Coordinates of C-alpha atoms and ligand atoms in Angstrom, one line a residue:
M1 CA 6.3 15.6 16.8
N2 CA 8.0 16.4 13.3
L3 CA 5.0 17.5 10.9
P4 CA 6.7 18.6 7.6
Q5 CA 8.3 15.2 7.7
R6 CA 4.9 13.7 7.5
E7 CA 3.4 15.6 5.1
I8 CA 0.4 14.3 3.2
L9 CA -0.9 16.1 -0.6
V10 CA -4.0 15.7 -1.3
Q11 CA -6.0 15.9 -4.4
P12 CA -9.3 15.5 -5.0
W13 CA -10.9 13.7 -7.6
Q14 CA -15.1 13.5 -9.0
P15 CA -14.6 10.4 -9.9
E16 CA -16.1 10.4 -13.9
A17 CA -18.2 7.5 -15.5
L18 CA -17.1 4.2 -14.8
D19 CA -16.6 2.5 -18.2
A20 CA -18.2 -0.2 -18.1
A21 CA -15.9 -2.2 -20.8
Q22 CA -13.0 -1.0 -18.7
S23 CA -14.8 -2.5 -15.4
A24 CA -16.1 -5.7 -16.8
P25 CA -13.2 -8.5 -16.5
Y26 CA -13.1 -7.6 -12.0
A27 CA -17.1 -7.7 -11.8
P28 CA -18.1 -10.6 -8.9
G29 CA -18.2 -13.2 -12.1
E30 CA -15.4 -12.6 -12.7
A31 CA -14.0 -12.3 -9.5
Q32 CA -16.0 -15.3 -8.2
R33 CA -14.0 -17.6 -11.2
V34 CA -10.7 -16.3 -9.6
L35 CA -11.3 -16.8 -6.0
R36 CA -12.5 -20.7 -7.2
F37 CA -9.3 -20.6 -9.2
H38 CA -7.3 -20.1 -5.9
R39 CA -9.8 -22.0 -3.5
S40 CA -7.9 -24.5 -5.6
M41 CA -4.7 -24.1 -4.4
P42 CA -2.5 -25.8 -1.8
G43 CA -2.4 -23.4 1.1
Y44 CA -5.4 -20.8 0.0
A45 CA -6.1 -19.9 3.9
P46 CA -9.1 -16.9 3.3
T47 CA -6.8 -14.0 5.1
P48 CA -8.0 -12.2 8.1
L49 CA -10.3 -9.0 8.4
H50 CA -9.5 -7.4 11.7
S51 CA -11.8 -4.5 13.8
L52 CA -9.4 -2.0 15.6
P53 CA -12.4 -0.6 17.2
A54 CA -9.6 0.7 20.4
L55 CA -7.5 3.0 18.1
A56 CA -11.0 3.4 16.1
A57 CA -12.6 5.3 19.1
L58 CA -9.0 7.5 19.6
L59 CA -9.1 7.8 16.0
G60 CA -13.0 9.8 16.1
V61 CA -13.8 7.4 13.3
R62 CA -17.1 4.5 14.1
A63 CA -15.3 1.6 12.3
I64 CA -11.3 0.3 11.2
Y65 CA -10.8 -2.7 8.8
V66 CA -7.6 -3.8 8.0
K67 CA -7.2 -7.1 5.6
D68 CA -3.8 -8.6 6.5
E69 CA -2.7 -10.3 3.6
S70 CA 0.5 -11.2 5.3
P71 CA -0.5 -14.7 5.8
R72 CA -1.3 -15.0 2.6
F73 CA 0.1 -18.6 1.0
G74 CA 3.2 -17.6 3.3
L75 CA 4.8 -15.4 1.1
N76 CA 4.4 -12.1 3.5
A77 CA 2.4 -10.7 0.9
F78 CA -0.4 -10.1 -1.3
K79 CA 1.0 -10.2 -4.8
A80 CA 1.1 -14.3 -5.9
L81 CA -3.0 -13.5 -6.1
G82 CA -3.0 -12.1 -9.4
G83 CA 0.6 -14.2 -10.4
S84 CA -0.8 -17.2 -10.1
W85 CA -4.3 -16.8 -11.5
A86 CA -2.3 -15.2 -14.7
A87 CA -0.5 -18.4 -14.9
A88 CA -2.6 -20.4 -14.6
R89 CA -4.2 -18.4 -18.2
W90 CA -1.2 -17.8 -20.0
V91 CA -0.8 -22.2 -19.0
A92 CA -4.6 -22.5 -20.2
E93 CA -4.5 -20.4 -23.0
R94 CA -0.9 -22.4 -24.4
V95 CA -2.4 -26.1 -23.2
G96 CA -6.8 -26.1 -24.5
L97 CA -7.7 -26.0 -20.5
D98 CA -10.8 -25.1 -19.8
D99 CA -10.5 -21.9 -18.7
E100 CA -14.0 -21.8 -16.6
H101 CA -13.0 -24.8 -14.8
L102 CA -9.5 -24.0 -14.1
N103 CA -7.6 -25.5 -11.1
F104 CA -4.7 -26.3 -9.4
A105 CA -5.1 -30.4 -10.4
A106 CA -5.7 -29.5 -14.0
L107 CA -2.4 -26.8 -14.9
T108 CA -0.3 -29.4 -12.5
S109 CA -1.8 -32.6 -14.8
P110 CA 1.8 -34.0 -15.7
N111 CA 0.3 -34.4 -19.5
V112 CA 0.2 -30.9 -19.2
R113 CA 3.4 -30.1 -17.6
E114 CA 5.4 -31.9 -20.3
R115 CA 3.8 -29.5 -22.5
L116 CA 5.5 -27.0 -21.3
Q117 CA 8.4 -27.5 -21.5
G118 CA 11.6 -25.3 -22.2
L119 CA 9.1 -22.5 -20.9
T120 CA 10.5 -19.5 -18.7
L121 CA 9.0 -17.1 -16.8
V122 CA 10.2 -14.0 -17.0
T123 CA 9.3 -10.9 -15.0
T124 CA 10.9 -7.6 -12.5
T125 CA 9.8 -6.6 -9.1
D126 CA 10.7 -4.5 -5.8
G127 CA 10.2 -8.0 -4.3
N128 CA 6.7 -8.8 -4.1
H129 CA 5.5 -9.9 -7.0
G130 CA 8.8 -11.7 -7.6
R131 CA 9.0 -13.7 -5.0
G132 CA 5.1 -14.8 -6.2
I133 CA 6.3 -15.3 -9.6
A134 CA 9.5 -17.7 -8.2
W135 CA 6.8 -19.1 -6.2
V136 CA 3.8 -20.0 -8.8
A137 CA 6.6 -21.1 -11.4
R138 CA 7.9 -23.6 -8.6
Q139 CA 4.9 -25.4 -8.5
L140 CA 4.2 -25.1 -12.1
G141 CA 7.8 -27.2 -12.6
L142 CA 8.7 -24.0 -14.4
P143 CA 12.0 -22.1 -14.1
A144 CA 11.6 -18.3 -13.2
I145 CA 13.7 -14.7 -13.6
V146 CA 12.9 -12.1 -12.3
Y147 CA 14.8 -8.2 -12.1
M148 CA 15.0 -6.2 -9.7
P149 CA 15.4 -2.2 -9.6
K150 CA 19.2 -0.9 -8.3
G151 CA 18.9 -0.8 -4.0
T152 CA 17.1 -4.0 -3.9
A153 CA 17.4 -5.1 0.5
Q154 CA 19.4 -8.3 0.2
E155 CA 16.1 -9.6 2.2
R156 CA 14.1 -9.8 -0.1
V157 CA 16.4 -10.7 -3.2
D158 CA 17.2 -14.2 -0.8
N159 CA 13.3 -14.8 -0.3
I160 CA 12.2 -15.2 -4.9
R161 CA 16.7 -17.2 -4.5
A162 CA 15.1 -19.4 -2.6
L163 CA 12.5 -20.1 -4.5
G164 CA 15.2 -21.1 -6.6
A165 CA 14.1 -18.1 -9.6
T166 CA 17.1 -16.6 -10.7
V167 CA 17.5 -13.2 -9.9
E168 CA 18.5 -10.1 -11.9
V169 CA 19.7 -7.1 -9.7
S170 CA 20.2 -4.8 -13.0
D171 CA 21.9 -0.8 -12.2
L172 CA 18.2 0.9 -13.3
N173 CA 15.5 2.4 -11.7
Y174 CA 12.2 0.3 -11.5
D175 CA 11.0 0.7 -14.8
D176 CA 14.1 0.7 -17.4
T177 CA 14.6 -2.7 -15.2
V178 CA 11.3 -3.7 -16.6
R179 CA 12.0 -2.8 -19.6
L180 CA 15.2 -4.9 -19.9
A181 CA 13.1 -8.2 -18.7
A182 CA 10.8 -7.9 -21.4
R183 CA 13.8 -7.9 -23.9
T184 CA 15.4 -11.0 -22.1
A185 CA 11.5 -12.3 -22.7
R186 CA 11.9 -11.6 -26.1
E187 CA 15.2 -13.4 -26.7
V188 CA 14.6 -15.7 -23.9
G189 CA 11.7 -17.2 -25.0
G190 CA 10.1 -16.6 -22.5
A191 CA 7.0 -15.4 -20.7
L192 CA 6.4 -11.9 -19.0
M193 CA 4.7 -12.2 -16.6
Q194 CA 4.3 -8.6 -15.6
D195 CA 1.6 -6.9 -13.2
T196 CA 2.2 -3.5 -15.6
A197 CA 0.4 -2.5 -18.8
W198 CA 1.0 -0.7 -21.6
P199 CA 0.1 0.5 -24.9
G200 CA -0.1 -3.4 -26.4
Y201 CA 0.9 -5.2 -22.9
E202 CA -2.3 -5.8 -21.7
Q203 CA -3.5 -9.4 -21.7
V204 CA -1.0 -11.2 -18.9
P205 CA -1.9 -7.8 -16.8
R206 CA -4.8 -7.6 -16.5
W207 CA -4.8 -11.4 -15.6
I208 CA -2.6 -10.5 -12.7
M209 CA -5.1 -7.5 -11.9
Q210 CA -7.9 -10.6 -11.8
G211 CA -6.5 -12.2 -9.1
Y212 CA -6.2 -9.5 -7.2
T213 CA -9.6 -9.1 -7.0
T214 CA -9.8 -12.5 -4.4
I215 CA -8.8 -9.8 -1.7
A216 CA -12.0 -8.2 -2.3
S217 CA -14.4 -11.2 -2.8
E218 CA -12.6 -12.5 1.5
A219 CA -13.1 -9.1 2.0
R220 CA -17.4 -8.5 0.7
E221 CA -17.6 -11.4 3.6
Q222 CA -15.6 -10.3 6.3
V223 CA -17.1 -7.4 6.5
T224 CA -20.3 -8.1 6.1
A225 CA -20.2 -11.0 9.1
L226 CA -19.0 -8.7 11.6
G227 CA -22.8 -6.8 11.0
D228 CA -21.1 -3.9 8.4
A229 CA -21.3 -4.1 4.4
A230 CA -21.1 -0.9 4.0
P231 CA -17.9 0.8 4.6
T232 CA -17.8 4.6 3.7
H233 CA -14.1 4.4 2.5
L234 CA -11.5 2.1 1.6
F235 CA -7.3 3.3 1.4
L236 CA -6.1 2.0 -1.0
Q237 CA -2.2 1.9 -2.1
A238 CA -0.4 2.2 -6.1
G239 CA 2.8 1.3 -7.2
A240 CA 1.4 0.9 -10.1
G241 CA -2.2 1.0 -9.4
S242 CA -3.0 -2.8 -11.1
F243 CA -4.1 -3.7 -7.0
A244 CA -5.5 -0.2 -6.3
G245 CA -7.3 0.1 -10.3
A246 CA -8.6 -3.9 -9.7
L247 CA -9.8 -4.3 -6.0
A248 CA -11.7 -0.7 -6.4
A249 CA -13.2 -2.1 -10.3
C250 CA -13.8 -5.2 -8.6
W251 CA -15.3 -3.3 -5.0
A252 CA -17.6 -0.7 -7.8
T253 CA -19.0 -2.9 -9.5
W254 CA -20.4 -5.6 -7.1
P255 CA -25.0 -4.7 -6.8
G256 CA -26.6 -3.4 -4.5
Q257 CA -24.0 -1.6 -2.0
P258 CA -23.0 1.9 -2.0
V259 CA -19.0 1.7 -3.6
P260 CA -17.4 3.7 -0.4
R261 CA -15.5 6.2 -0.9
I262 CA -11.7 5.6 -2.3
A263 CA -8.5 7.3 -1.8
V264 CA -5.4 6.4 -3.6
L265 CA -1.3 6.5 -1.7
E266 CA 1.8 7.1 -3.0
P267 CA 5.0 7.8 -1.8
H268 CA 6.1 10.8 -2.9
A269 CA 8.7 10.2 -4.7
A270 CA 6.8 7.8 -7.1
N271 CA 3.0 10.1 -6.9
C272 CA 2.5 9.6 -10.9
F273 CA -1.7 9.0 -10.4
Y274 CA -1.6 11.9 -7.8
A275 CA 0.5 14.7 -10.7
T276 CA -1.8 12.3 -13.7
A277 CA -4.9 13.4 -11.3
R278 CA -3.8 17.1 -10.9
A279 CA -2.5 17.5 -13.8
A280 CA -6.1 17.0 -15.5
D281 CA -5.3 17.0 -18.8
G282 CA -6.1 13.5 -19.9
H283 CA -3.1 12.1 -20.2
L284 CA -0.8 8.9 -18.2
H285 CA 2.2 11.8 -16.1
A286 CA 5.1 9.4 -15.3
V287 CA 8.1 10.5 -12.4
G288 CA 11.5 9.6 -13.8
G289 CA 14.7 9.0 -11.4
D290 CA 15.6 6.8 -8.8
L291 CA 12.1 6.7 -6.7
R292 CA 13.7 6.5 -3.4
T293 CA 10.4 5.5 -0.6
I294 CA 10.8 2.7 1.9
M295 CA 7.7 1.6 0.5
A296 CA 9.5 0.0 -1.5
G297 CA 6.9 -1.7 -3.2
L298 CA 5.3 1.6 -4.4
S299 CA 8.6 2.7 -6.6
V300 CA 6.8 2.6 -9.9
G301 CA 7.3 6.0 -11.1
E302 CA 5.4 4.8 -14.6
P303 CA 1.0 4.4 -14.4
S304 CA -0.4 1.5 -15.2
T305 CA -3.1 1.7 -18.7
L306 CA -5.3 -0.4 -17.5
A307 CA -4.9 1.4 -13.8
W308 CA -5.5 4.8 -14.7
P309 CA -9.0 4.6 -15.9
L310 CA -10.7 2.5 -13.1
L311 CA -8.8 4.8 -10.7
A312 CA -10.4 7.8 -12.3
G313 CA -13.9 5.9 -12.8
T314 CA -13.6 5.6 -8.8
A315 CA -11.8 7.6 -6.4
S316 CA -12.5 10.4 -4.3
W317 CA -8.4 11.6 -3.5
F318 CA -5.2 11.0 -4.4
L319 CA -3.0 11.5 -1.9
S320 CA 1.1 11.3 -2.5
C321 CA 2.5 10.9 1.2
A322 CA 6.2 11.7 2.8
D323 CA 7.9 8.1 4.1
E324 CA 7.3 8.6 7.5
V325 CA 2.5 8.7 6.8
A326 CA 4.6 4.7 6.1
A327 CA 6.4 4.2 8.8
L328 CA 4.2 5.9 11.1
G329 CA 1.1 3.1 10.2
M330 CA 3.8 1.1 11.4
R331 CA 4.0 1.5 14.2
V332 CA 0.3 2.3 15.0
L333 CA -0.4 -1.4 14.5
A334 CA 2.5 -2.7 15.9
S335 CA 1.7 -1.3 19.3
P336 CA -2.5 -1.5 19.2
L337 CA -4.4 -0.2 22.0
G338 CA -7.2 -1.7 24.4
Q339 CA -7.5 -6.1 22.4
D340 CA -7.4 -4.2 19.0
P341 CA -4.4 -6.9 17.7
R342 CA -1.4 -6.8 16.4
I343 CA -0.8 -6.4 12.8
I344 CA 3.1 -6.4 10.9
A345 CA 2.5 -4.5 8.4
G346 CA 5.6 -3.2 6.0
E347 CA 6.2 -0.3 3.9
S348 CA 3.8 -0.5 1.3
G349 CA 1.2 -2.0 3.9
A350 CA 1.2 0.0 6.4
V351 CA 0.9 3.5 4.3
G352 CA -2.9 3.6 5.2
A353 CA -3.0 3.4 8.5
G354 CA -0.7 6.1 8.5
V355 CA -2.9 8.5 6.7
L356 CA -5.6 7.7 8.8
A357 CA -3.9 8.5 12.2
A358 CA -1.7 11.3 10.9
A359 CA -5.4 12.7 9.3
C360 CA -7.3 12.1 12.4
L361 CA -4.5 12.4 15.1
C362 CA -1.7 14.1 14.2
G363 CA -2.3 16.9 13.5
Q364 CA -2.1 17.0 9.1
G365 CA -4.3 19.4 10.5
N366 CA -8.6 19.0 10.6
A367 CA -8.6 19.6 7.4
L368 CA -7.0 16.1 5.5
R369 CA -9.4 15.0 8.5
E370 CA -12.4 16.8 6.9
I371 CA -11.3 17.1 3.1
L372 CA -11.3 12.9 3.6
G373 CA -14.8 13.2 5.6
L374 CA -12.6 10.9 8.7
D375 CA -15.9 11.7 10.9
E376 CA -18.3 9.1 13.6
H377 CA -20.3 8.0 11.3
A378 CA -16.6 6.6 9.5
S379 CA -15.7 3.1 8.6
V380 CA -12.8 2.8 6.4
L381 CA -11.3 -0.3 5.7
L382 CA -7.7 -0.8 5.0
I383 CA -5.5 -3.0 3.0
N384 CA -2.6 -4.2 5.0
T385 CA -0.6 -5.6 1.6
E386 CA 2.8 -7.0 3.2
G387 CA 4.2 -8.2 6.2
D388 CA 7.3 -6.8 7.4
T389 CA 9.5 -8.1 4.0
D390 CA 12.7 -6.6 5.4
R391 CA 13.4 -7.2 8.4
E392 CA 16.3 -5.2 9.3
N393 CA 14.0 -1.5 7.8
W394 CA 10.8 -2.9 9.9
R395 CA 12.6 -3.0 13.2
K396 CA 14.8 0.4 12.2
V397 CA 11.2 2.5 12.4
V398 CA 9.2 0.6 14.7
W399 CA 12.2 0.2 17.4
G400 CA 13.5 2.7 16.2
C401 CA 17.1 0.8 16.1
Ligands
LIG1 C1 3.4 -4.6 -0.8 C2 2.7 -3.9 -2.1 N1 1.8 -3.4 -1.3 C3 1.4 -2.9 -2.8 C4 1.9 -2.8 -4.2 C5 0.9 -2.0 -5.5 O1 1.1 -2.8 -6.0 P1 0.7 -2.3 -8.1 O2 2.4 -1.7 -7.5 O3 0.4 -3.1 -8.3 O4 -0.3 -0.8 -8.1 C6 2.7 -3.4 -4.5 C7 3.0 -3.8 -5.4 O5 4.2 -4.3 -5.3 C8 3.1 -4.1 -2.5 O6 4.7 -4.7 -3.2

C-alpha cells in the first residue's frame, strides 16, 4: 500500500457565526417549496439512502449512510436538481408566474412555451451540471449551449449532445471556460445558468443551490426513518462549493436537531476552499492552472462567493485529497461487505468514502481519524453525487483495466 498516494491534508476550522440572511434561502421553508416543485417534475423519485452496517463495523464507527444520487432523474448525478429549480425561477420571473406555487405543468404550458421562444440556456460544465441543464432545456422546449473545459471525457460530451444541446469543448480550464460561456450568453442574449457565483452574478447560482436542498430534505426524512435523526458527521465534496454550501446551510438551519460536524472535501489540484481556510485572511483564494484530477466534477479553482460564507459558518474541517483517495472510495463502495448494498460511485461521488476508509483503515494514521472524531459514536452521512459518469475510467479504477 502506497500511503503518500492517498495523502489527505486537513485544515481544521472553527465555524464562524452563520449569517442569517445568507443562509435563509436554504432554510426549511424554502427547501420545502423546492421539494414541492421537484415532486411535480416527470421522473421525480427520492434517491435511496443506504445504510452500510458491515462497513461501519469494519471501520469502527456507529453508522455509515450513503445517499446515492446516481438514479436522480435518470441522469447519473444530482445536478439537475439545481438546474431545474433555477430554470423554473428564471422562467417564472420572465413570464410572471406565481413562484410560490411553481409546478412543472405551469412551466410547460403552451402559453409559457410560446413566450419563451428564442431563448437559449447557456452554461459551462465538467459534465454533470451541463447534462442537467441540457435535460431541463429539453423539458422546457429550449435550445442549450454547453461549454466544457479541455480534457473532458468523450462520454460526458456524448451524454449532453444526446439530450439535444450544442456542446463546445474549449481549450481552457474550467474557470476560464465559465468566462467564455458568460460572454456567449451576453452575445446571443441567452440565459446564463451557471452553478457558481461571483460578484454581480448571484441570483441564478443561488437558485441552483436552493435546488440542491432537496437532497437534504429527503436525506433527513430517510435517516430519521432509519432511527438515526442526527448523524454526527456530514462529508461534502466541493468544486465551486455550491453543493456543499447549500447542503451545509440547509442542515444547519433545520430546527431541533444537533448540526453534524461538516468536512469539506476537495482534490489537491483544485483545493480552493482548503487554501482559503488555510490562509484565513478573509479573502477567497483561487487555484489556477490545469486543475487536473480524476474528480472532474470537483475540478474548479475559483470558489463561489455564495458558498464560502456558508461553509465558513458550518464546516469543521477542509480536506485536500489525492486522486487515489477518490479511487479508494470507488473500490470500497463497489465491493460491499456482508449484506451492505453495492454502490456504483464516480470519482467525485466517492471521495467521501475514500476519506472515511483512508482515515479508519488505511493507515492515514490514527491522527486523521482522531482529528475527525471518527470513533464508535460517529454516524457518518456521505453523498454519492454521481454514478459512473465516465465508465471507462470507472473500470480502470475499480477493475484495474
Ligand atoms: C458529481 C459531482 N459532485 C460534486 C460536485 C460539486 O459541486 P459544486 O461545484 O457545486 O461544488 C459536482 C460539480 O459538478 C459534481 O459533478
